[in-house]
PDB file of C-alpha atoms and ligand atoms in Angstrom:
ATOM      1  CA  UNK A 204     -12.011  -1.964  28.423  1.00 92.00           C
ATOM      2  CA  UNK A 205     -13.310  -5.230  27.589  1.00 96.00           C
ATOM      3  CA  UNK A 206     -13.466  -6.399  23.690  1.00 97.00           C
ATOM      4  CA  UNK A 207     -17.881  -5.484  23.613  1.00 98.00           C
ATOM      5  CA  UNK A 208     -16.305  -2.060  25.453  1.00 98.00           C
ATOM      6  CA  UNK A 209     -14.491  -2.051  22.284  1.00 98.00           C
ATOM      7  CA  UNK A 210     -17.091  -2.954  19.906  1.00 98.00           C
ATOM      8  CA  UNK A 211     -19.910  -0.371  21.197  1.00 98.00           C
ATOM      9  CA  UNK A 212     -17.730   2.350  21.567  1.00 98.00           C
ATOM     10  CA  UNK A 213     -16.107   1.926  17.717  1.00 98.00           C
ATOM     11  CA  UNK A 214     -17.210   5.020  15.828  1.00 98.00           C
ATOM     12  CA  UNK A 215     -16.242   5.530  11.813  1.00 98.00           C
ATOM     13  CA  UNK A 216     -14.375   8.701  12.308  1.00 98.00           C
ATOM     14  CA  UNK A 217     -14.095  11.718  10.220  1.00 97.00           C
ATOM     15  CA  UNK A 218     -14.824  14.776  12.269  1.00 97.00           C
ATOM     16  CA  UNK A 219     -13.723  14.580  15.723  1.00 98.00           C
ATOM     17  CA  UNK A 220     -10.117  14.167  15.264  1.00 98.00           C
ATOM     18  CA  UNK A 221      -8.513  16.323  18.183  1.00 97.00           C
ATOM     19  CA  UNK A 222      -5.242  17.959  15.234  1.00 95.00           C
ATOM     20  CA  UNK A 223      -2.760  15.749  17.345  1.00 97.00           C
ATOM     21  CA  UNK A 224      -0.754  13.623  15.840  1.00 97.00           C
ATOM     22  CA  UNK A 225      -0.802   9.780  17.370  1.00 98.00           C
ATOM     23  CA  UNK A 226       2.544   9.107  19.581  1.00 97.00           C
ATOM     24  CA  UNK A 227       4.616   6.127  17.858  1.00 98.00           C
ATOM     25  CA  UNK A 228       4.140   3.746  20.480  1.00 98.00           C
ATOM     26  CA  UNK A 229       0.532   3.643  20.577  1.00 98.00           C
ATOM     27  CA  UNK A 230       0.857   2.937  16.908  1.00 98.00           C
ATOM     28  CA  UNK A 231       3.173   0.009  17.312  1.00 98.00           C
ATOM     29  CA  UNK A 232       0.720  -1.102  19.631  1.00 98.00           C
ATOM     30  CA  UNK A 233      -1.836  -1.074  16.520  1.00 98.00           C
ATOM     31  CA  UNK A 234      -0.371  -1.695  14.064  1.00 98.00           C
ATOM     32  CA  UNK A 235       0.641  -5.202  16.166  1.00 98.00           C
ATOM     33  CA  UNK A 236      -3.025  -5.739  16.984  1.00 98.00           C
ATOM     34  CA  UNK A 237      -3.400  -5.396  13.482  1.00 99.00           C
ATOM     35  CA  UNK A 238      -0.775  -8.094  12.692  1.00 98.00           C
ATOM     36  CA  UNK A 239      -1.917 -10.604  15.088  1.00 98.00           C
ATOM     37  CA  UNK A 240      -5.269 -11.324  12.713  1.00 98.00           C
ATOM     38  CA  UNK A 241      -5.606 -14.960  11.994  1.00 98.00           C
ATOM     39  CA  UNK A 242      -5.389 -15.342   8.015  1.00 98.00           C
ATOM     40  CA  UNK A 243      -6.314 -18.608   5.626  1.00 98.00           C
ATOM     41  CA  UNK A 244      -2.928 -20.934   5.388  1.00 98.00           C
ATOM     42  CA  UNK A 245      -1.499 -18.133   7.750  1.00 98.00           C
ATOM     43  CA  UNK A 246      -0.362 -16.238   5.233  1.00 98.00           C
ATOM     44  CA  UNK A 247      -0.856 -12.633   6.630  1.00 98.00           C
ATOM     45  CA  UNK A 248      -1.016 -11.192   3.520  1.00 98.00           C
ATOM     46  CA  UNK A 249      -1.123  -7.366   4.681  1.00 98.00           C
ATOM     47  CA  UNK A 250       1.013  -4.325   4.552  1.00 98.00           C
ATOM     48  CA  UNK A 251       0.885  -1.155   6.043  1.00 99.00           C
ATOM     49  CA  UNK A 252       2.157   1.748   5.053  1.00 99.00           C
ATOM     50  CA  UNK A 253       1.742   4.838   7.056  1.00 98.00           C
ATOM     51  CA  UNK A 254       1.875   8.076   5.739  1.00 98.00           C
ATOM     52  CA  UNK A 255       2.566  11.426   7.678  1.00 98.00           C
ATOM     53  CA  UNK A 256       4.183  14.480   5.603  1.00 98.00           C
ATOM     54  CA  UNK A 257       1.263  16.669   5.115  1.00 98.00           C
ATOM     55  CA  UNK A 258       2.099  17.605   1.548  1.00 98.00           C
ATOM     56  CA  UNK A 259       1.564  13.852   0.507  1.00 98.00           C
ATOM     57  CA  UNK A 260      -1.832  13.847   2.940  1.00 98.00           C
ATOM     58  CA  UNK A 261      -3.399  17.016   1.046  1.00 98.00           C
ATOM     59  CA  UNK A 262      -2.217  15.086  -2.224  1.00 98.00           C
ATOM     60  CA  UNK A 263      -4.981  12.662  -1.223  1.00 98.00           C
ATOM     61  CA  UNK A 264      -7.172  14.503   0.067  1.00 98.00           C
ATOM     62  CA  UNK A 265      -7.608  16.176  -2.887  1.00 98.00           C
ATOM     63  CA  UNK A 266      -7.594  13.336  -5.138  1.00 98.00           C
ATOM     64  CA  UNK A 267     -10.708  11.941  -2.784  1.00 98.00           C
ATOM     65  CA  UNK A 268     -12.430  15.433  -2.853  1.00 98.00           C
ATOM     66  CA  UNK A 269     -12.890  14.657  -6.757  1.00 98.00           C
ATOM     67  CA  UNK A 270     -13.917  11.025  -6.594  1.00 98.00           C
ATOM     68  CA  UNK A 271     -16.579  13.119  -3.757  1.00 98.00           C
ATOM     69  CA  UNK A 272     -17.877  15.142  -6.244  1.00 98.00           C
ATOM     70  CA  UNK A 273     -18.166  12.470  -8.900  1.00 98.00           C
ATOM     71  CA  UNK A 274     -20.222  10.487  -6.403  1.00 98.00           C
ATOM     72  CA  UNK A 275     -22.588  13.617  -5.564  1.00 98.00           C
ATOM     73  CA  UNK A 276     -23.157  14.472  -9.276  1.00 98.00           C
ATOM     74  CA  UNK A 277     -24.607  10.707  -9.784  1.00 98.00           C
ATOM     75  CA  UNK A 278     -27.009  10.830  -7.263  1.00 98.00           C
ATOM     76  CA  UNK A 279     -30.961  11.973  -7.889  1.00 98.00           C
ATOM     77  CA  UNK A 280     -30.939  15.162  -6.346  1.00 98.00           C
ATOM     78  CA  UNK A 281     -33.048  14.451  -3.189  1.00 97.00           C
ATOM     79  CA  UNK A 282     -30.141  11.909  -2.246  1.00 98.00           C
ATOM     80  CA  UNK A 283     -27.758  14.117  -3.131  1.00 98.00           C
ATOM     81  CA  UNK A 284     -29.118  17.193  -0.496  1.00 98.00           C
ATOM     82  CA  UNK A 285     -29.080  14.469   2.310  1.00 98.00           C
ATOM     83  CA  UNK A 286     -25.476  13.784   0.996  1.00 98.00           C
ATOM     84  CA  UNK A 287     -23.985  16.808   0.640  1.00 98.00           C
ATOM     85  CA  UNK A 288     -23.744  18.204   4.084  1.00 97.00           C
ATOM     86  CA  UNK A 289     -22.118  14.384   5.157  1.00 98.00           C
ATOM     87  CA  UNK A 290     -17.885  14.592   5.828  1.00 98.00           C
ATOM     88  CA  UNK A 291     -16.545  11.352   4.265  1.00 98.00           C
ATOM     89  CA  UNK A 292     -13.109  11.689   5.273  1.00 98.00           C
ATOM     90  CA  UNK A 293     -10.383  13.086   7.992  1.00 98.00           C
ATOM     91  CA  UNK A 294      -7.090  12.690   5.666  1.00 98.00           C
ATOM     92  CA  UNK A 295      -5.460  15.781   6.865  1.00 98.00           C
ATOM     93  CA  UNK A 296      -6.974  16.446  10.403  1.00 98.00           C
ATOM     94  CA  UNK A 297      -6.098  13.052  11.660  1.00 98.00           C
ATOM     95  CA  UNK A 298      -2.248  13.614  10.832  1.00 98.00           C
ATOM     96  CA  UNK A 299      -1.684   9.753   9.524  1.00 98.00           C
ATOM     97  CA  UNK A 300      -3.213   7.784   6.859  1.00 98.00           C
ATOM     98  CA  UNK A 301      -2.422   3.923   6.984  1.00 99.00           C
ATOM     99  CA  UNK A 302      -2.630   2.603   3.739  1.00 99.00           C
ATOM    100  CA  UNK A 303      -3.446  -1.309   3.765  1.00 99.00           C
ATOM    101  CA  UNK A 304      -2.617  -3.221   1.000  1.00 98.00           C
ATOM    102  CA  UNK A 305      -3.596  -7.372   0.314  1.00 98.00           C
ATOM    103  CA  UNK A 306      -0.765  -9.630  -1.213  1.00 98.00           C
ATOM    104  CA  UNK A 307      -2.093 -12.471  -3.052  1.00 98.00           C
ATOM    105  CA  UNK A 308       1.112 -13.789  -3.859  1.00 98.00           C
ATOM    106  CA  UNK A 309       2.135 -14.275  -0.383  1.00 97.00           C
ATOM    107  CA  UNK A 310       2.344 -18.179   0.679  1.00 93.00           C
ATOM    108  CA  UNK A 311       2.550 -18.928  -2.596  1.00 93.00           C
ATOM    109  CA  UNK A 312       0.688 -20.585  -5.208  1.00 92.00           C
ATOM    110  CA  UNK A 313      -0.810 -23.387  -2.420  1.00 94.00           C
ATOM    111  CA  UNK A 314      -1.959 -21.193   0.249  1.00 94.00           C
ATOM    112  CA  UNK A 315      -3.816 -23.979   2.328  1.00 95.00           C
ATOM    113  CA  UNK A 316      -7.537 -22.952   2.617  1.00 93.00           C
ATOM    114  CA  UNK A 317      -7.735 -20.635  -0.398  1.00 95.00           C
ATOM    115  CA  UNK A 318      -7.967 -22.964  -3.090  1.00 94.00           C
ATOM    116  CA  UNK A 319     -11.400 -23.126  -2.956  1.00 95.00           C
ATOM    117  CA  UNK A 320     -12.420 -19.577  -2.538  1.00 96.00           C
ATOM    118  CA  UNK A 321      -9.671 -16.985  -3.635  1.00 96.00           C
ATOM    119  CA  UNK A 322     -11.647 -14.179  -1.605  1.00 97.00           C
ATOM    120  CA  UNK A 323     -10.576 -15.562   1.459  1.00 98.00           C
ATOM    121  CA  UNK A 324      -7.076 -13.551   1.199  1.00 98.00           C
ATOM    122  CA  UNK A 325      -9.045 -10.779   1.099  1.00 98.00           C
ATOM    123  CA  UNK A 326     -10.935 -11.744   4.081  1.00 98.00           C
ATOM    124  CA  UNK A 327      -8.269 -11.919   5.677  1.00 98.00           C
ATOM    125  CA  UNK A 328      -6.243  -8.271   5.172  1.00 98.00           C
ATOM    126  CA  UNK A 329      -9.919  -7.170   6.438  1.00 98.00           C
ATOM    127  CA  UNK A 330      -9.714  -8.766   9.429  1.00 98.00           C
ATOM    128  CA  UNK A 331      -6.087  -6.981  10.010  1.00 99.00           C
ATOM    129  CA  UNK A 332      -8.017  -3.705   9.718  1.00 99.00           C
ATOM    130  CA  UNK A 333     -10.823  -4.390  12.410  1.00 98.00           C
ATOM    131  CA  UNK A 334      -8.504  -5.280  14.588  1.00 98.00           C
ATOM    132  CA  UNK A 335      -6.252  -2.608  14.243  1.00 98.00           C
ATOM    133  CA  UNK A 336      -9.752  -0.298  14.628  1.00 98.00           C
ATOM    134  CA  UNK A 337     -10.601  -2.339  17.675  1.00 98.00           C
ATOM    135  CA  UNK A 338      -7.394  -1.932  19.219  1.00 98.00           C
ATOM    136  CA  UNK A 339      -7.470   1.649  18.447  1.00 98.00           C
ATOM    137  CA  UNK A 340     -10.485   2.118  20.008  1.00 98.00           C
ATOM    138  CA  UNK A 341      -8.806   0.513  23.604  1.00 97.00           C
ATOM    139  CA  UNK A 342      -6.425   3.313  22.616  1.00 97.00           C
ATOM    140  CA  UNK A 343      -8.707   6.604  22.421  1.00 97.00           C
ATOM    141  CA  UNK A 344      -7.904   6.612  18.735  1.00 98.00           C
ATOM    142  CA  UNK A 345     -10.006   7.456  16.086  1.00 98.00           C
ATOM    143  CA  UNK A 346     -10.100   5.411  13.022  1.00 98.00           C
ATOM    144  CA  UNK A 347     -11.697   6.113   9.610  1.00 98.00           C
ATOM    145  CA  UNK A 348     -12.088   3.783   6.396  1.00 98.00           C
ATOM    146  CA  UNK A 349     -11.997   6.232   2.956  1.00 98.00           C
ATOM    147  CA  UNK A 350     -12.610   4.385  -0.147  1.00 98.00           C
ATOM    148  CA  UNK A 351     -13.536   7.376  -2.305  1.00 98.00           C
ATOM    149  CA  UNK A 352     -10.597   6.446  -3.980  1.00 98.00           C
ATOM    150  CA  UNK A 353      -9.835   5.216  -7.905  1.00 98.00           C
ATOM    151  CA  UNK A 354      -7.574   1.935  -7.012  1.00 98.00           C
ATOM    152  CA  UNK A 355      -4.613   2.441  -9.727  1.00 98.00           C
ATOM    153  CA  UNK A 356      -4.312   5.819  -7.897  1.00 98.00           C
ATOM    154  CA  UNK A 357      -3.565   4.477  -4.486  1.00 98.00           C
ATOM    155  CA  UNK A 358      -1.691   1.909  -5.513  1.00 98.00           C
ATOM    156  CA  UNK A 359       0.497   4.588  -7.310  1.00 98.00           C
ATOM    157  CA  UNK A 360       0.571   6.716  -4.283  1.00 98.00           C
ATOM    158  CA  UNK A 361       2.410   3.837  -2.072  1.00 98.00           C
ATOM    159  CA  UNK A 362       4.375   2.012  -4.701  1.00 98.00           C
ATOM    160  CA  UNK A 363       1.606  -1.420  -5.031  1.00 98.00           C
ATOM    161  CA  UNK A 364       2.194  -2.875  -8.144  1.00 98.00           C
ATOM    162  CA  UNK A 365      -0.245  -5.855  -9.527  1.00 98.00           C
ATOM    163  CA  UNK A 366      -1.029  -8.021  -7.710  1.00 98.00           C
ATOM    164  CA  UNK A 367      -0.895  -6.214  -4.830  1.00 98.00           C
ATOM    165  CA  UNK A 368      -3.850  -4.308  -4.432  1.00 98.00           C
ATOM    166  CA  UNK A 369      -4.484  -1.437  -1.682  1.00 98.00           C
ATOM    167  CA  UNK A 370      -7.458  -2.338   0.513  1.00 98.00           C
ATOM    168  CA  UNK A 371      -8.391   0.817   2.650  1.00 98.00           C
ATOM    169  CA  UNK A 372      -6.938   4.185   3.875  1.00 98.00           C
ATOM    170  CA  UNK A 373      -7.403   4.541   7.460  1.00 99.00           C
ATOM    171  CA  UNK A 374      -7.499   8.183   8.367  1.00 98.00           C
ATOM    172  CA  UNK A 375      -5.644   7.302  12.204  1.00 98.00           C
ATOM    173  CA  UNK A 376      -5.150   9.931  14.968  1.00 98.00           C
ATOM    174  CA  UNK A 377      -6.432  10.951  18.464  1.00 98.00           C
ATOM    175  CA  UNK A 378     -10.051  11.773  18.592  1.00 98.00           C
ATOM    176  CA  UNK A 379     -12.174  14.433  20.813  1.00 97.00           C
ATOM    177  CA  UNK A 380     -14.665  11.593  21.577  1.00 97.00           C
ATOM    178  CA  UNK A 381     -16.304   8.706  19.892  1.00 98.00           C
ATOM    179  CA  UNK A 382     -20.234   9.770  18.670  1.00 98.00           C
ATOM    180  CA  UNK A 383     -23.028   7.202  19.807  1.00 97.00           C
ATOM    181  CA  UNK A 384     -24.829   6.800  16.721  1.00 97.00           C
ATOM    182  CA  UNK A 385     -22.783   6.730  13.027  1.00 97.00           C
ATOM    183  CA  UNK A 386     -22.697   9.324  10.822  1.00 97.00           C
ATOM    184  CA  UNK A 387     -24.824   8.058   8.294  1.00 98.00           C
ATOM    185  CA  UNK A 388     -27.744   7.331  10.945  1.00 97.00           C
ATOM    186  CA  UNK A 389     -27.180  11.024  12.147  1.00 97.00           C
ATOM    187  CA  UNK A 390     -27.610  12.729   9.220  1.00 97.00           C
ATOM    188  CA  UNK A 391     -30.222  10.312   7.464  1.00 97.00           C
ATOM    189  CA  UNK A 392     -28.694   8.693   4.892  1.00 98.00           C
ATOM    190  CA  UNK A 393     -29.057   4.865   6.364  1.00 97.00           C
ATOM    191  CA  UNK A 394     -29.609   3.864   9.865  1.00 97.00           C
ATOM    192  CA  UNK A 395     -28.538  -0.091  11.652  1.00 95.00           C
ATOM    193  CA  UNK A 396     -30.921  -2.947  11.119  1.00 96.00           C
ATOM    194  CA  UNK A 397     -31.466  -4.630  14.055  1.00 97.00           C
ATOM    195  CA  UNK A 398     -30.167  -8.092  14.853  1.00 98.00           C
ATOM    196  CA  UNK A 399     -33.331  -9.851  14.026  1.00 97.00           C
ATOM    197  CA  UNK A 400     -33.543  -8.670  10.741  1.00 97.00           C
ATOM    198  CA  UNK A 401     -29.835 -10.427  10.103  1.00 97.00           C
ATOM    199  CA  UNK A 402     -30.129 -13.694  12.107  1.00 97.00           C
ATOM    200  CA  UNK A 403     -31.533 -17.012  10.351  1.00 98.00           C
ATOM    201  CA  UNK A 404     -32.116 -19.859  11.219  1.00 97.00           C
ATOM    202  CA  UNK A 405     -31.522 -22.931   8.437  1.00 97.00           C
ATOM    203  CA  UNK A 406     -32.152 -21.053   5.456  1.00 97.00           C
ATOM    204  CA  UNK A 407     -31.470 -17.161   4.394  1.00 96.00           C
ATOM    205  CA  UNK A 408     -35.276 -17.151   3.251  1.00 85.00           C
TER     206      UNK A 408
HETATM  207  C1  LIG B 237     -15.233  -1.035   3.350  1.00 65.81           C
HETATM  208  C2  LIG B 237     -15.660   0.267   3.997  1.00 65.81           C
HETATM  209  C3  LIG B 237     -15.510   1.450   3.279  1.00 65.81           C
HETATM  210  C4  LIG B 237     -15.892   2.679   3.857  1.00 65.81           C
HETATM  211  N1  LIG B 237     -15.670   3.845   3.175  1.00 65.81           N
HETATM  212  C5  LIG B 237     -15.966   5.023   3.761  1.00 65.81           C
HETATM  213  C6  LIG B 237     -15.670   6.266   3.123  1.00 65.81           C
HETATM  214  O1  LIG B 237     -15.107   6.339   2.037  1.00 65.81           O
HETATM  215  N2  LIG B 237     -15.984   7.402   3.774  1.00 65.81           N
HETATM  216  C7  LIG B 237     -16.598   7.386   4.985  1.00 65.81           C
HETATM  217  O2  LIG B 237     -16.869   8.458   5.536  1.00 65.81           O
HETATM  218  N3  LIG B 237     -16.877   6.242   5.631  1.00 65.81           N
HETATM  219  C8  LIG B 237     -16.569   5.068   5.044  1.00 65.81           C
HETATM  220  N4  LIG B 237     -16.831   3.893   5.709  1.00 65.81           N
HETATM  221  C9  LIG B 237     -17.457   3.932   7.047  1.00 65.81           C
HETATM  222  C10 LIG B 237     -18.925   3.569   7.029  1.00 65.81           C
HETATM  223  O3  LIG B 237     -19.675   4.618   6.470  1.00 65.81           O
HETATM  224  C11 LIG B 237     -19.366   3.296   8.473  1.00 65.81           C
HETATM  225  O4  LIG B 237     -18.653   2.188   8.958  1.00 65.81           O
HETATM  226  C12 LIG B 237     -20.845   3.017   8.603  1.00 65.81           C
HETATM  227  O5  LIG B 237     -21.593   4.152   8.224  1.00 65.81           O
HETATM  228  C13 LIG B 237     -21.247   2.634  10.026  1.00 65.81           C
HETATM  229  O6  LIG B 237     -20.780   3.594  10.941  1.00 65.81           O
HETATM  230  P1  LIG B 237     -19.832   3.180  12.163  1.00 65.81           P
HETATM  231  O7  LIG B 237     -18.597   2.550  11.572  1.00 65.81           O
HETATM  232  O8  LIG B 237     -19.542   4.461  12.884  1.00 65.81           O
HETATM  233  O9  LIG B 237     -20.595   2.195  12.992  1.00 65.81           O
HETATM  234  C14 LIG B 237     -16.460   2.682   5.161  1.00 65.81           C
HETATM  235  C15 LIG B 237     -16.594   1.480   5.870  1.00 65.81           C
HETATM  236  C16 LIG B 237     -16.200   0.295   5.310  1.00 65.81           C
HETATM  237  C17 LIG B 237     -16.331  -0.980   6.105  1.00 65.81           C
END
């Protein structure tokens, strides 16, 4: 599979996990995809932390079925019908949440490159993550990215204290197949733009 292999076929995943759980080695082998992100001053400032015993799963699960709800009962209620039937996560089904977290204090307090804009740390954990869903992807694994999540929670729920922050659950396990079109497009909530509309030349407007 080459990398654009990779790219087309990456699918957000919440319903097509296959109820397997993924075999240790072909999580090494993401988790080191993951690791080998570049990062400003090279400061890698990501953790993972995988989580596996259902009972702590269905802790979150139900924590993000609330922060669901919430998110339904704000919406006008036209949005809301094209919402509702839309699955937002696969905590339990895919068997192992990967909890990334961003380090800020990591390098120290002159991390070459991010003295100028402090969000490039952050850039960087994200870049760790598409990687890791790129690599899963070469793997027949199914990746998806739940942030219907309150922050202090999380960070509870893995032991982050300030100023470590958690950046994403991944919901990571082996998949029945990868859709064609994402979930969102499918069941009309917001479809791709094409390229044209996101390519500029000299000036934004
Ligand atoms: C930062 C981020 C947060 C996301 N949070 C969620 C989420 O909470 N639940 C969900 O179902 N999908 C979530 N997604 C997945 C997006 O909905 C998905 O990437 C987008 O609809 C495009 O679909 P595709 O990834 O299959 O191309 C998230 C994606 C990103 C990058």
């Amino acid at each position: 599979m080459t990398v654009y292999d990779a790219i087309r076929l990456r699918r957000d995943v919440r319903a097509e996990f296959s109820g397997e759980t993924i075999d240790d080695a072909a999580l090494t082998r993401i988790l080191d995809a993951a690791h080998r992100a570049p990062s400003v001053g090279n400061t890698q400032p990501w953790d993972f932390v995988i989580v596996q015993d259902p009972r702590r799963l269905c802790e979150f699960a139900a924590h993000v079925a609330h922060r669901r709800e919430r998110f339904a009962a704000s919406l006008p209620p036209e949005q809301r019908d094209v919402f509702n039937p839309i699955k937002i996560e696969g905590i339990q089904e895919s068997g192992t949440g990967i909890v990334v977290t961003y380090d800020p204090d990591r390098g120290g307090p002159h991390v070459l490159g991010r003295h100028t804009v402090e969000d490039t740390g952050l850039f960087s954990t994200v870049l760790a993550i598409q990687n890791l869903w790129l690599a899963a992807v070469a793997e027949r694994v199914g990746v998806g990215w739940v942030s219907f999540y309150d922050e202090e929670f999380l960070s509870d729920f893995v032991g982050a204290s300030a100023p470590v922050r958690p950046v994403a659950w991944l919901c990571v396990g082996p998949v029945t197949g990868f859709q064609h079109t994402p979930d969102l497009e499918r069941f009309g909530w917001r479809s791709r733009r094409p390229l044209s509309d996101a390519v500029h030349r000299d000036q934004l407007r």
